[in-house]
């Protein structure tokens, strides 16, 4: 297929072209690579699942005879295209489809799908971006869509596959990678975290990423994350901790959801993240058994699924706690205070040696 295009001078590393094409033609030379994971948990694709209601709204509008669609569809190519530069900033784009559709839709999948369902000879603008490899394609997808109302969880799940990110996304990328490993590897949280590639999960991925980011910045994961096996150590510690949590509070975990148990709710996960930090730093807990022992002090003092929380001067029904800053801070303070008091009690209960022997006295 050959299209006459306008070439935009934007970057020395990329070729950016704009041309008009029918929706049916775009779907011939470009595909919508939907995000998913293979049997080993490896990420593939990058587009969010189709949103039927949104597509229907666009289609209903486009069926009107006076409808217009000035926003372009963004299609990225890695190979299968040839550009012939002409005078005056014009170009001729040749697309080779002998091996299938070489392009991937980076932005505009809902508009394109809706257009394909409309029985009109409708042309739309296409912005073509030619990338050097798939890694660059994913990077452009993240950067192009990050400022738009795409689900943040989708963007965050893609971050670990992208290099050369802005600094503000770097730590989020590390947390997203650890979250995905916890969700798809053999850990205590396997299948529990709700992601675009695991919609049946229970715990919100952005909440898990938040406690991981806080720990990477100022907690136990900051030191563990360094070195060749740093990520493995981080995954193991978090898995061991939540394995212990499941054993200490089985009635609030198994068969429950964020609606029926505040332990699995955003407010509970964040608060328990702070408890993990206290036990890891003050009790040097690393194994399931060590975390299990440190969590014993909370038994009988929580109201995850029923009853009331007795905070300092305030009584709250179990279900009234919400994932808002005030409630999160309130629950964090309550749980951490109990755990810290228990750790102080344990230290005081330890026997003090009658005398110490120096090397010179031995």
PDB file of N, CA and C in Angstrom, residues 36-110:
ATOM      1  N   UNK A  36      -1.310  -8.866  27.429  1.00  0.00           N
ATOM      2  CA  UNK A  36      -1.572 -10.175  28.020  1.00  0.00           C
ATOM      3  C   UNK A  36      -0.276 -10.772  28.530  1.00  0.00           C
ATOM      4  N   UNK A  37      -0.369 -11.970  29.079  1.00  0.00           N
ATOM      5  CA  UNK A  37       0.821 -12.674  29.566  1.00  0.00           C
ATOM      6  C   UNK A  37       0.760 -14.116  29.111  1.00  0.00           C
ATOM      7  N   UNK A  38       1.942 -14.682  28.837  1.00  0.00           N
ATOM      8  CA  UNK A  38       1.985 -16.072  28.423  1.00  0.00           C
ATOM      9  C   UNK A  38       1.969 -16.983  29.644  1.00  0.00           C
ATOM     10  N   UNK A  39       2.112 -18.276  29.425  1.00  0.00           N
ATOM     11  CA  UNK A  39       2.013 -19.239  30.526  1.00  0.00           C
ATOM     12  C   UNK A  39       3.124 -19.082  31.548  1.00  0.00           C
ATOM     13  N   UNK A  40       4.212 -18.406  31.172  1.00  0.00           N
ATOM     14  CA  UNK A  40       5.313 -18.156  32.104  1.00  0.00           C
ATOM     15  C   UNK A  40       5.206 -16.800  32.780  1.00  0.00           C
ATOM     16  N   UNK A  41       4.118 -16.074  32.488  1.00  0.00           N
ATOM     17  CA  UNK A  41       3.919 -14.765  33.098  1.00  0.00           C
ATOM     18  C   UNK A  41       4.614 -13.634  32.383  1.00  0.00           C
ATOM     19  N   UNK A  42       5.196 -13.899  31.206  1.00  0.00           N
ATOM     20  CA  UNK A  42       5.892 -12.852  30.458  1.00  0.00           C
ATOM     21  C   UNK A  42       4.870 -11.944  29.783  1.00  0.00           C
ATOM     22  N   UNK A  43       5.124 -10.628  29.855  1.00  0.00           N
ATOM     23  CA  UNK A  43       4.206  -9.641  29.295  1.00  0.00           C
ATOM     24  C   UNK A  43       4.312  -9.601  27.785  1.00  0.00           C
ATOM     25  N   UNK A  44       3.156  -9.526  27.117  1.00  0.00           N
ATOM     26  CA  UNK A  44       3.124  -9.355  25.666  1.00  0.00           C
ATOM     27  C   UNK A  44       2.042  -8.350  25.321  1.00  0.00           C
ATOM     28  N   UNK A  45       2.226  -7.644  24.201  1.00  0.00           N
ATOM     29  CA  UNK A  45       1.254  -6.636  23.817  1.00  0.00           C
ATOM     30  C   UNK A  45       1.322  -5.431  24.729  1.00  0.00           C
ATOM     31  N   UNK A  46       0.464  -4.440  24.449  1.00  0.00           N
ATOM     32  CA  UNK A  46       0.485  -3.260  25.303  1.00  0.00           C
ATOM     33  C   UNK A  46      -0.827  -2.504  25.324  1.00  0.00           C
ATOM     34  N   UNK A  47      -1.802  -2.827  24.481  1.00  0.00           N
ATOM     35  CA  UNK A  47      -3.043  -2.092  24.468  1.00  0.00           C
ATOM     36  C   UNK A  47      -4.011  -2.608  25.513  1.00  0.00           C
ATOM     37  N   UNK A  48      -4.811  -1.708  26.081  1.00  0.00           N
ATOM     38  CA  UNK A  48      -5.844  -2.104  27.032  1.00  0.00           C
ATOM     39  C   UNK A  48      -6.947  -2.879  26.307  1.00  0.00           C
ATOM     40  N   UNK A  49      -7.709  -3.679  27.043  1.00  0.00           N
ATOM     41  CA  UNK A  49      -8.828  -4.387  26.428  1.00  0.00           C
ATOM     42  C   UNK A  49      -9.852  -3.413  25.863  1.00  0.00           C
ATOM     43  N   UNK A  50     -10.619  -3.876  24.904  1.00  0.00           N
ATOM     44  CA  UNK A  50     -11.634  -3.020  24.327  1.00  0.00           C
ATOM     45  C   UNK A  50     -12.667  -2.620  25.371  1.00  0.00           C
ATOM     46  N   UNK A  51     -13.136  -1.381  25.268  1.00  0.00           N
ATOM     47  CA  UNK A  51     -14.185  -0.878  26.147  1.00  0.00           C
ATOM     48  C   UNK A  51     -15.440  -0.753  25.309  1.00  0.00           C
ATOM     49  N   UNK A  52     -16.344  -1.719  25.441  1.00  0.00           N
ATOM     50  CA  UNK A  52     -17.503  -1.818  24.562  1.00  0.00           C
ATOM     51  C   UNK A  52     -18.374  -0.570  24.605  1.00  0.00           C
ATOM     52  N   UNK A  53     -18.636  -0.045  25.814  1.00  0.00           N
ATOM     53  CA  UNK A  53     -19.513   1.118  25.937  1.00  0.00           C
ATOM     54  C   UNK A  53     -18.916   2.334  25.236  1.00  0.00           C
ATOM     55  N   UNK A  54     -17.601   2.516  25.401  1.00  0.00           N
ATOM     56  CA  UNK A  54     -16.941   3.654  24.775  1.00  0.00           C
ATOM     57  C   UNK A  54     -16.971   3.534  23.259  1.00  0.00           C
ATOM     58  N   UNK A  55     -16.712   2.339  22.748  1.00  0.00           N
ATOM     59  CA  UNK A  55     -16.746   2.114  21.305  1.00  0.00           C
ATOM     60  C   UNK A  55     -18.148   2.370  20.749  1.00  0.00           C
ATOM     61  N   UNK A  56     -19.164   1.945  21.483  1.00  0.00           N
ATOM     62  CA  UNK A  56     -20.539   2.139  21.035  1.00  0.00           C
ATOM     63  C   UNK A  56     -20.887   3.625  20.960  1.00  0.00           C
ATOM     64  N   UNK A  57     -20.422   4.418  21.931  1.00  0.00           N
ATOM     65  CA  UNK A  57     -20.670   5.853  21.913  1.00  0.00           C
ATOM     66  C   UNK A  57     -20.016   6.516  20.707  1.00  0.00           C
ATOM     67  N   UNK A  58     -18.767   6.134  20.432  1.00  0.00           N
ATOM     68  CA  UNK A  58     -18.074   6.699  19.271  1.00  0.00           C
ATOM     69  C   UNK A  58     -18.782   6.293  17.988  1.00  0.00           C
ATOM     70  N   UNK A  59     -19.181   5.031  17.899  1.00  0.00           N
ATOM     71  CA  UNK A  59     -19.853   4.538  16.696  1.00  0.00           C
ATOM     72  C   UNK A  59     -21.172   5.264  16.457  1.00  0.00           C
ATOM     73  N   UNK A  60     -21.942   5.475  17.533  1.00  0.00           N
ATOM     74  CA  UNK A  60     -23.216   6.178  17.394  1.00  0.00           C
ATOM     75  C   UNK A  60     -23.014   7.585  16.861  1.00  0.00           C
ATOM     76  N   UNK A  61     -21.940   8.221  17.307  1.00  0.00           N
ATOM     77  CA  UNK A  61     -21.650   9.573  16.803  1.00  0.00           C
ATOM     78  C   UNK A  61     -21.236   9.535  15.343  1.00  0.00           C
ATOM     79  N   UNK A  62     -20.347   8.590  15.004  1.00  0.00           N
ATOM     80  CA  UNK A  62     -19.810   8.543  13.647  1.00  0.00           C
ATOM     81  C   UNK A  62     -20.860   8.143  12.613  1.00  0.00           C
ATOM     82  N   UNK A  63     -21.950   7.547  13.041  1.00  0.00           N
ATOM     83  CA  UNK A  63     -23.002   7.175  12.104  1.00  0.00           C
ATOM     84  C   UNK A  63     -23.800   8.385  11.633  1.00  0.00           C
ATOM     85  N   UNK A  64     -23.639   9.510  12.322  1.00  0.00           N
ATOM     86  CA  UNK A  64     -24.320  10.733  11.897  1.00  0.00           C
ATOM     87  C   UNK A  64     -23.620  11.294  10.662  1.00  0.00           C
ATOM     88  N   UNK A  65     -24.373  11.783   9.670  1.00  0.00           N
ATOM     89  CA  UNK A  65     -23.756  12.242   8.412  1.00  0.00           C
ATOM     90  C   UNK A  65     -22.840  13.448   8.569  1.00  0.00           C
ATOM     91  N   UNK A  66     -23.021  14.235   9.634  1.00  0.00           N
ATOM     92  CA  UNK A  66     -22.185  15.430   9.825  1.00  0.00           C
ATOM     93  C   UNK A  66     -21.046  15.217  10.813  1.00  0.00           C
ATOM     94  N   UNK A  67     -20.769  13.963  11.164  1.00  0.00           N
ATOM     95  CA  UNK A  67     -19.711  13.683  12.141  1.00  0.00           C
ATOM     96  C   UNK A  67     -18.330  13.870  11.533  1.00  0.00           C
ATOM     97  N   UNK A  68     -17.382  14.254  12.375  1.00  0.00           N
ATOM     98  CA  UNK A  68     -15.983  14.409  11.961  1.00  0.00           C
ATOM     99  C   UNK A  68     -15.101  13.776  13.034  1.00  0.00           C
ATOM    100  N   UNK A  69     -13.885  13.456  12.650  1.00  0.00           N
ATOM    101  CA  UNK A  69     -12.925  12.861  13.583  1.00  0.00           C
ATOM    102  C   UNK A  69     -11.536  13.447  13.275  1.00  0.00           C
ATOM    103  N   UNK A  70     -11.264  14.636  13.798  1.00  0.00           N
ATOM    104  CA  UNK A  70      -9.988  15.297  13.474  1.00  0.00           C
ATOM    105  C   UNK A  70      -8.778  14.698  14.175  1.00  0.00           C
ATOM    106  N   UNK A  71      -8.982  14.011  15.295  1.00  0.00           N
ATOM    107  CA  UNK A  71      -7.843  13.437  16.023  1.00  0.00           C
ATOM    108  C   UNK A  71      -7.272  12.243  15.270  1.00  0.00           C
ATOM    109  N   UNK A  72      -5.962  12.193  15.098  1.00  0.00           N
ATOM    110  CA  UNK A  72      -5.365  11.105  14.315  1.00  0.00           C
ATOM    111  C   UNK A  72      -5.221   9.807  15.111  1.00  0.00           C
ATOM    112  N   UNK A  73      -5.180   8.707  14.379  1.00  0.00           N
ATOM    113  CA  UNK A  73      -4.778   7.419  14.925  1.00  0.00           C
ATOM    114  C   UNK A  73      -3.254   7.348  14.846  1.00  0.00           C
ATOM    115  N   UNK A  74      -2.601   6.926  15.922  1.00  0.00           N
ATOM    116  CA  UNK A  74      -1.143   6.827  15.918  1.00  0.00           C
ATOM    117  C   UNK A  74      -0.754   5.372  15.685  1.00  0.00           C
ATOM    118  N   UNK A  75       0.015   5.148  14.632  1.00  0.00           N
ATOM    119  CA  UNK A  75       0.478   3.805  14.281  1.00  0.00           C
ATOM    120  C   UNK A  75       1.998   3.797  14.272  1.00  0.00           C
ATOM    121  N   UNK A  76       2.587   2.817  14.927  1.00  0.00           N
ATOM    122  CA  UNK A  76       4.045   2.697  14.976  1.00  0.00           C
ATOM    123  C   UNK A  76       4.498   1.525  14.107  1.00  0.00           C
ATOM    124  N   UNK A  77       5.623   1.715  13.450  1.00  0.00           N
ATOM    125  CA  UNK A  77       6.216   0.667  12.616  1.00  0.00           C
ATOM    126  C   UNK A  77       7.635   0.407  13.094  1.00  0.00           C
ATOM    127  N   UNK A  78       8.018  -0.860  13.049  1.00  0.00           N
ATOM    128  CA  UNK A  78       9.410  -1.236  13.289  1.00  0.00           C
ATOM    129  C   UNK A  78      10.068  -1.635  11.980  1.00  0.00           C
ATOM    130  N   UNK A  79       9.305  -2.275  11.120  1.00  0.00           N
ATOM    131  CA  UNK A  79       9.793  -2.730   9.828  1.00  0.00           C
ATOM    132  C   UNK A  79       8.626  -2.778   8.855  1.00  0.00           C
ATOM    133  N   UNK A  80       8.917  -3.127   7.629  1.00  0.00           N
ATOM    134  CA  UNK A  80       7.870  -3.271   6.633  1.00  0.00           C
ATOM    135  C   UNK A  80       7.425  -1.979   5.991  1.00  0.00           C
ATOM    136  N   UNK A  81       8.189  -0.911   6.170  1.00  0.00           N
ATOM    137  CA  UNK A  81       7.841   0.367   5.559  1.00  0.00           C
ATOM    138  C   UNK A  81       9.064   0.963   4.860  1.00  0.00           C
ATOM    139  N   UNK A  82       8.792   1.735   3.842  1.00  0.00           N
ATOM    140  CA  UNK A  82       9.849   2.439   3.110  1.00  0.00           C
ATOM    141  C   UNK A  82       9.379   3.859   2.870  1.00  0.00           C
ATOM    142  N   UNK A  83      10.241   4.822   3.112  1.00  0.00           N
ATOM    143  CA  UNK A  83       9.883   6.226   2.969  1.00  0.00           C
ATOM    144  C   UNK A  83      10.711   6.851   1.854  1.00  0.00           C
ATOM    145  N   UNK A  84      10.030   7.447   0.881  1.00  0.00           N
ATOM    146  CA  UNK A  84      10.686   8.189  -0.194  1.00  0.00           C
ATOM    147  C   UNK A  84      10.413   9.674   0.027  1.00  0.00           C
ATOM    148  N   UNK A  85      11.484  10.410   0.294  1.00  0.00           N
ATOM    149  CA  UNK A  85      11.319  11.821   0.611  1.00  0.00           C
ATOM    150  C   UNK A  85      11.221  12.636  -0.672  1.00  0.00           C
ATOM    151  N   UNK A  86      10.220  13.517  -0.709  1.00  0.00           N
ATOM    152  CA  UNK A  86       9.985  14.381  -1.856  1.00  0.00           C
ATOM    153  C   UNK A  86      10.254  15.830  -1.463  1.00  0.00           C
ATOM    154  N   UNK A  87      10.041  16.731  -2.360  1.00  0.00           N
ATOM    155  CA  UNK A  87      10.276  18.144  -2.065  1.00  0.00           C
ATOM    156  C   UNK A  87       9.143  18.725  -1.221  1.00  0.00           C
ATOM    157  N   UNK A  88       9.479  19.822  -0.527  1.00  0.00           N
ATOM    158  CA  UNK A  88       8.463  20.551   0.217  1.00  0.00           C
ATOM    159  C   UNK A  88       7.942  19.835   1.443  1.00  0.00           C
ATOM    160  N   UNK A  89       8.735  18.958   2.028  1.00  0.00           N
ATOM    161  CA  UNK A  89       8.304  18.261   3.234  1.00  0.00           C
ATOM    162  C   UNK A  89       7.324  17.135   2.983  1.00  0.00           C
ATOM    163  N   UNK A  90       7.165  16.762   1.716  1.00  0.00           N
ATOM    164  CA  UNK A  90       6.269  15.657   1.390  1.00  0.00           C
ATOM    165  C   UNK A  90       7.050  14.347   1.318  1.00  0.00           C
ATOM    166  N   UNK A  91       6.339  13.245   1.370  1.00  0.00           N
ATOM    167  CA  UNK A  91       6.974  11.935   1.320  1.00  0.00           C
ATOM    168  C   UNK A  91       5.977  10.929   0.762  1.00  0.00           C
ATOM    169  N   UNK A  92       6.518   9.814   0.314  1.00  0.00           N
ATOM    170  CA  UNK A  92       5.681   8.708  -0.152  1.00  0.00           C
ATOM    171  C   UNK A  92       5.996   7.497   0.724  1.00  0.00           C
ATOM    172  N   UNK A  93       4.968   7.020   1.418  1.00  0.00           N
ATOM    173  CA  UNK A  93       5.128   5.911   2.351  1.00  0.00           C
ATOM    174  C   UNK A  93       4.635   4.621   1.705  1.00  0.00           C
ATOM    175  N   UNK A  94       5.516   3.639   1.609  1.00  0.00           N
ATOM    176  CA  UNK A  94       5.155   2.330   1.058  1.00  0.00           C
ATOM    177  C   UNK A  94       5.137   1.314   2.196  1.00  0.00           C
ATOM    178  N   UNK A  95       4.035   0.592   2.316  1.00  0.00           N
ATOM    179  CA  UNK A  95       3.865  -0.390   3.389  1.00  0.00           C
ATOM    180  C   UNK A  95       3.816  -1.786   2.784  1.00  0.00           C
ATOM    181  N   UNK A  96       4.744  -2.626   3.189  1.00  0.00           N
ATOM    182  CA  UNK A  96       4.832  -4.003   2.699  1.00  0.00           C
ATOM    183  C   UNK A  96       4.031  -4.924   3.620  1.00  0.00           C
ATOM    184  N   UNK A  97       2.996  -5.527   3.093  1.00  0.00           N
ATOM    185  CA  UNK A  97       2.140  -6.404   3.892  1.00  0.00           C
ATOM    186  C   UNK A  97       2.277  -7.867   3.491  1.00  0.00           C
ATOM    187  N   UNK A  98       3.377  -8.199   2.845  1.00  0.00           N
ATOM    188  CA  UNK A  98       3.572  -9.580   2.401  1.00  0.00           C
ATOM    189  C   UNK A  98       3.704 -10.546   3.576  1.00  0.00           C
ATOM    190  N   UNK A  99       4.159 -10.026   4.724  1.00  0.00           N
ATOM    191  CA  UNK A  99       4.289 -10.868   5.922  1.00  0.00           C
ATOM    192  C   UNK A  99       3.261 -10.507   6.983  1.00  0.00           C
ATOM    193  N   UNK A 100       2.145  -9.934   6.569  1.00  0.00           N
ATOM    194  CA  UNK A 100       1.111  -9.517   7.509  1.00  0.00           C
ATOM    195  C   UNK A 100       1.189  -8.033   7.797  1.00  0.00           C
ATOM    196  N   UNK A 101       0.356  -7.583   8.710  1.00  0.00           N
ATOM    197  CA  UNK A 101       0.321  -6.162   9.062  1.00  0.00           C
ATOM    198  C   UNK A 101       1.567  -5.779   9.857  1.00  0.00           C
ATOM    199  N   UNK A 102       2.396  -4.868   9.353  1.00  0.00           N
ATOM    200  CA  UNK A 102       3.632  -4.516  10.062  1.00  0.00           C
ATOM    201  C   UNK A 102       3.455  -3.438  11.131  1.00  0.00           C
ATOM    202  N   UNK A 103       2.312  -2.733  11.101  1.00  0.00           N
ATOM    203  CA  UNK A 103       2.114  -1.635  12.040  1.00  0.00           C
ATOM    204  C   UNK A 103       1.378  -2.053  13.294  1.00  0.00           C
ATOM    205  N   UNK A 104       1.546  -1.270  14.361  1.00  0.00           N
ATOM    206  CA  UNK A 104       0.848  -1.488  15.624  1.00  0.00           C
ATOM    207  C   UNK A 104       0.189  -0.180  16.046  1.00  0.00           C
ATOM    208  N   UNK A 105      -1.075  -0.252  16.440  1.00  0.00           N
ATOM    209  CA  UNK A 105      -1.793   0.938  16.871  1.00  0.00           C
ATOM    210  C   UNK A 105      -1.302   1.331  18.261  1.00  0.00           C
ATOM    211  N   UNK A 106      -0.763   2.533  18.377  1.00  0.00           N
ATOM    212  CA  UNK A 106      -0.238   3.036  19.641  1.00  0.00           C
ATOM    213  C   UNK A 106      -1.274   3.874  20.374  1.00  0.00           C
ATOM    214  N   UNK A 107      -2.093   4.571  19.617  1.00  0.00           N
ATOM    215  CA  UNK A 107      -3.111   5.421  20.226  1.00  0.00           C
ATOM    216  C   UNK A 107      -4.318   5.494  19.290  1.00  0.00           C
ATOM    217  N   UNK A 108      -5.525   5.325  19.857  1.00  0.00           N
ATOM    218  CA  UNK A 108      -6.743   5.449  19.063  1.00  0.00           C
ATOM    219  C   UNK A 108      -7.432   4.137  18.758  1.00  0.00           C
ATOM    220  N   UNK A 109      -7.174   3.099  19.551  1.00  0.00           N
ATOM    221  CA  UNK A 109      -7.760   1.790  19.254  1.00  0.00           C
ATOM    222  C   UNK A 109      -9.282   1.814  19.323  1.00  0.00           C
ATOM    223  N   UNK A 110      -9.863   2.586  20.258  1.00  0.00           N
ATOM    224  CA  UNK A 110     -11.317   2.625  20.374  1.00  0.00           C
ATOM    225  C   UNK A 110     -11.941   3.332  19.169  1.00  0.00           C
TER     226      UNK A 110
END
